Structures are given as C-alpha cells and as structure tokens.
Amino acid sequence: MAQLAASQVAVTVPVGSDLSTRRSVFKTHSISFHDKSWAPSLSLDLKTKNARLRNRPIICQSVQQTSVPKVNVSPLYLENAKEPPLNIHKPKEPYTATIVSVERIVGPKAPGETCHIVIDHGGNVPYWEGQSYGIIPPGENPKKPGSPHNVRLYSIASTRYGDTFDGKTASFCVRRAVYYDPETGKEDPSKNGVCSNFLCNSKPGDRVRVTGPSGKIMLLPEDNPNATHIMIATGTGIAPYRGYLRRMFMESVPTFKFNGLAWLFLGVANSDSLLYDDEFKKYLKDYPNNFRYDLALSREQKSKSGGKMYVQDKIEEYSDEIFKLLDTGAHIYFCGLKGMMPGIQETLKRVADQRGENWEEKLSQLKKNKQWHVEVY
Ligand code: FAD
C-alpha cells in the first residue's frame, strides 16, 4: 500500500497486492457523501493521479470514514472555545468527583499493574484532549503535617466527551507505583506510591478530589484535519493518545473530521502489558489509511542489533518516513516516563547525522514550528 503524507494529499491510494482485499471491503457503490465538504477533495485528488493509478479503483479516505459508523456526540460548548479550559479548580478548592469504575487492563504476565479509571465530574471539570487533571489523594502530607498531600498529575485518557460520551466523565490510565526493597526484593507497602495506589484501590462511588484541567503542550492541533500526528508512548504515556484517537476515529464531531494520518508507537514490556490494544486494532481495521500502529515489546522482541526492542528502535526502523513526514509539517508527540527521552534523542540525532542533517537545528526548527510536543514524568 502506498501511504502518502496526509498533509500532501487527501487521498491514499492502495496499490499492489492488497488492493483486492481492500476493494472487497470498501465497494465503490457504497460511496456516499453525507458531508458535501468531502466532495471537492475527491475530484481534486482524482485529477492529480497518474494514468496507471487512474485505471485502478481509488479508495478515498473520506469514503471509508463515512462507511464506518461513529458515535454521535452532542457537541459541547467546548467545541467553539478558542482556548482550552485551564485550572478551573485549584488545589485550595478542588472539585470532588466520584469514581465510576476501576479496571485492571493488563494481563497476568505484565510487570506491575495498570488500571483504567473513570471518574464522574458531572461536567464541572471540562477539558480538551491532551490535558491532565490533578488528584489530591486523601490523608495528610507527611512532609507538611496538617496539610493535604501534594497534587499528582494524571494525563486524561478520554476525549472531552469521556468514555460515557456525555461530557461528564474523564478517564485515566494509572500505573500503581509499588516499592520493592532492593536488598530483600520484597514489597514495602509503607513506601508504595500514595496517589496511584489510592486510585487503583478505589471503588465505584468513592470520592476523589480533582484539580485542573492543566497543560497545553499536548493539545491536539485541529486546525488542519489532514495533518500527520506521530505519537510516541511508553506505558501510561499512551493516555493522551487514547483521547486523540477516540476523537479522530470513534466519535462523530461536527467541528473535527480527521482525514490525516495518526501513527502510534507504543513501547511496553510484553504483550500482556499492551494498553487499549483492542481499540487501536479496530482503528487499524476501520481506517487502514489513516492509522498506523507499531509496537516495541522490550521483553519479547529483539532490536536489529539483537538487544531489547525499545520505542527508539522502532523509530529508527521507520526513520526515513518519520523524517520526511516531519519535513512536511507532521506533529510528533512523546509521552511517558522521563527515561524514554535520552534514548530517543540519541537515536534521532544518529539518524540525522546519517542523513547529513544537523539534529540541533532540526529540533529547534520543529520546536519553533510547534511540531514538537513532549510530556514526560
Ligand atoms: P508517590 O507517593 O509520589 O511516590 C513516588 C515514588 O516514590 C513511588 O514510586 C514510590 O513507590 C516511591 N517511594 C515512596 N516512598 C519512598 C521511600 N521512602 N523511599 C524510596 N522510594 C519511595 N502517572 C500515571 O500512572 N499515569 C499517567 O497518565 C500520568 N500522567 C502524568 C502526567 C504528568 C504531566 C505528570 C507530571 C505526571 C504523570 N503521572 C502519571 C505520574 C503521577 O503524577 C505520579 O507521579 C505517580 O502516579 C506516582 O505518584 P504516587 O503518589 O503514587 O507516588
């Protein structure tokens, strides 16, 4: 399949051996343009294709999008806002939300525990995709007796409509921070992470103090619906991208009809540690020309050099495409543990050197163009 940069063209034309499969899935007689804005892009792009391609059936992304039912949401006022909501609830006056559900979302062989947590904010803590909430765990701050705990930030893993599609909930992807004594190898519960354990142990109906929303770095730029978004995650760093992808592929939102390319790289330990894999596989099936999904399973796969497979090894594998996409305006996002960045930066620098490019200059240009988005913790 020839995957073309979405910022360059609005139509991806599958060529070669997989064409017949695609043809059987998306029959041309099912073409229907519910939204007239799609029509000009089809005729324009048809004109630009060369003669060889013109003789082959062309499958338009917008045709695929209209053929896959999405969840209709009632647009929130947030759709018309020019700026994201910010710090509506401050640490001194947090909003008390309610836990809706807590679900372990990793398999038995995953190291550690990661939970998907949905909270009900009743529409009182509105947010945009890519923002975070602060959580104040119950109890006293051991460093400041008599005061509450410090706020811990958690990236929101849902769209502004929430997993309930009504704008009243927010979801998180939380990894339980546990402490193992390095000498005995035994868990020491007195040193376990306060907030992550509070969240992962909580039950439906429990109260949770929320601040925010906060953060502008990871907002999804929506000015160009044909843009390319390259998303790099390790572990719970997947949270903001789950929100982006649901907005792009799951919800029908009148103000944002995504027709570009979303390319997700996820690094986790093993297949039991995969997060939201079913959702992502469904997008791959429904939007094969708009979504790419690459995994780095450090404990199951080997890199080219025979070591563990980390996200930077996957980035290196596709570096030619990634660099070309960046040169044509793609956004690149990094989210997850702080430790992911040095290895990634090293790889990007090495690739740039091999291509005869100056990485520092390129990076500063990407930052200047607002294409570079990093949120690591
Ligand atoms: P803390 O109580 O703050 O403890 C921190 C660590 O120290 C733990 O690993 C704990 O085991 C260890 N520790 C405690 N006591 C001792 C001791 N005496 N000696 C040695 N070690 C000790 N996290 C997520 O899971 N999901 C997210 O989506 C997410 N998004 C984030 C977004 C942002 C912008 C930021 C800044 C952070 C994000 N985090 C996220 C991290 C989150 O904010 C917390 O830092 C994390 O959950 C740990 O908080 P805690 O209260 O559980 O641990």
Coordinates of C-alpha atoms and ligand atoms in Angstrom, one line a residue, residues 132 152-155 173-175 177-179 190-197 236 239 375-377, ligand 1:
S132 CA -4.2 16.5 32.7
R152 CA -0.3 14.4 41.5
L153 CA -1.0 15.0 37.8
Y154 CA -2.6 12.3 35.5
S155 CA -3.0 12.7 31.7
C173 CA -4.5 5.2 32.8
V174 CA -2.7 4.8 36.1
R175 CA 0.2 2.5 36.9
A177 CA 3.7 2.7 42.0
V178 CA 4.9 0.0 44.2
Y179 CA 8.2 -0.2 46.1
S190 CA 4.9 1.8 53.5
K191 CA 6.8 3.2 50.6
N192 CA 4.2 2.5 47.9
G193 CA 3.1 5.5 45.8
V194 CA 0.3 7.3 47.6
C195 CA -1.9 8.6 44.8
S196 CA -1.6 5.8 42.3
N197 CA -2.4 3.2 44.9
T236 CA 0.9 5.0 30.6
A239 CA -3.2 8.2 27.9
E375 CA 5.2 15.5 28.3
V376 CA 7.3 13.1 30.3
Y377 CA 7.3 12.5 34.1
Ligands
FAD1 P1 4.5 8.9 45.4 O1 3.8 8.7 46.7 O2 4.6 10.3 45.0 O3 5.9 8.2 45.4 C1 6.7 8.4 44.3 C2 7.6 7.1 44.1 O4 8.5 7.0 45.2 C3 6.8 5.8 44.1 O5 7.4 5.0 43.1 C4 7.1 5.2 45.4 O6 7.0 3.8 45.4 C5 8.4 5.7 45.8 N1 8.6 5.9 47.3 C6 7.8 6.3 48.2 N2 8.4 6.4 49.4 C7 9.6 6.0 49.2 C8 10.8 5.9 50.1 N3 10.7 6.2 51.4 N4 12.0 5.5 49.5 C9 12.0 5.3 48.2 N5 11.0 5.4 47.3 C10 9.8 5.7 47.8 N6 1.2 8.5 36.1 C11 0.4 7.5 35.6 O7 0.3 6.4 36.1 N7 -0.5 7.8 34.5 C12 -0.5 9.0 33.9 O8 -1.2 9.2 32.9 C13 0.4 10.0 34.4 N8 0.4 11.2 33.8 C14 1.2 12.2 34.3 C15 1.2 13.5 33.7 C16 2.0 14.5 34.1 C17 2.1 15.8 33.4 C18 2.9 14.2 35.2 C19 3.8 15.3 35.7 C20 2.9 13.0 35.9 C21 2.0 12.0 35.4 N9 2.0 10.7 36.1 C22 1.2 9.7 35.6 C23 2.8 10.4 37.3 C24 1.9 10.7 38.5 O9 1.7 12.1 38.6 C25 2.6 10.3 39.8 O10 3.8 10.9 39.9 C26 2.7 8.8 40.0 O11 1.4 8.1 39.9 C27 3.3 8.4 41.4 O12 2.6 9.1 42.4 P2 2.2 8.3 43.7 O13 1.5 9.3 44.6 O14 1.6 7.0 43.5 O15 3.7 8.1 44.3

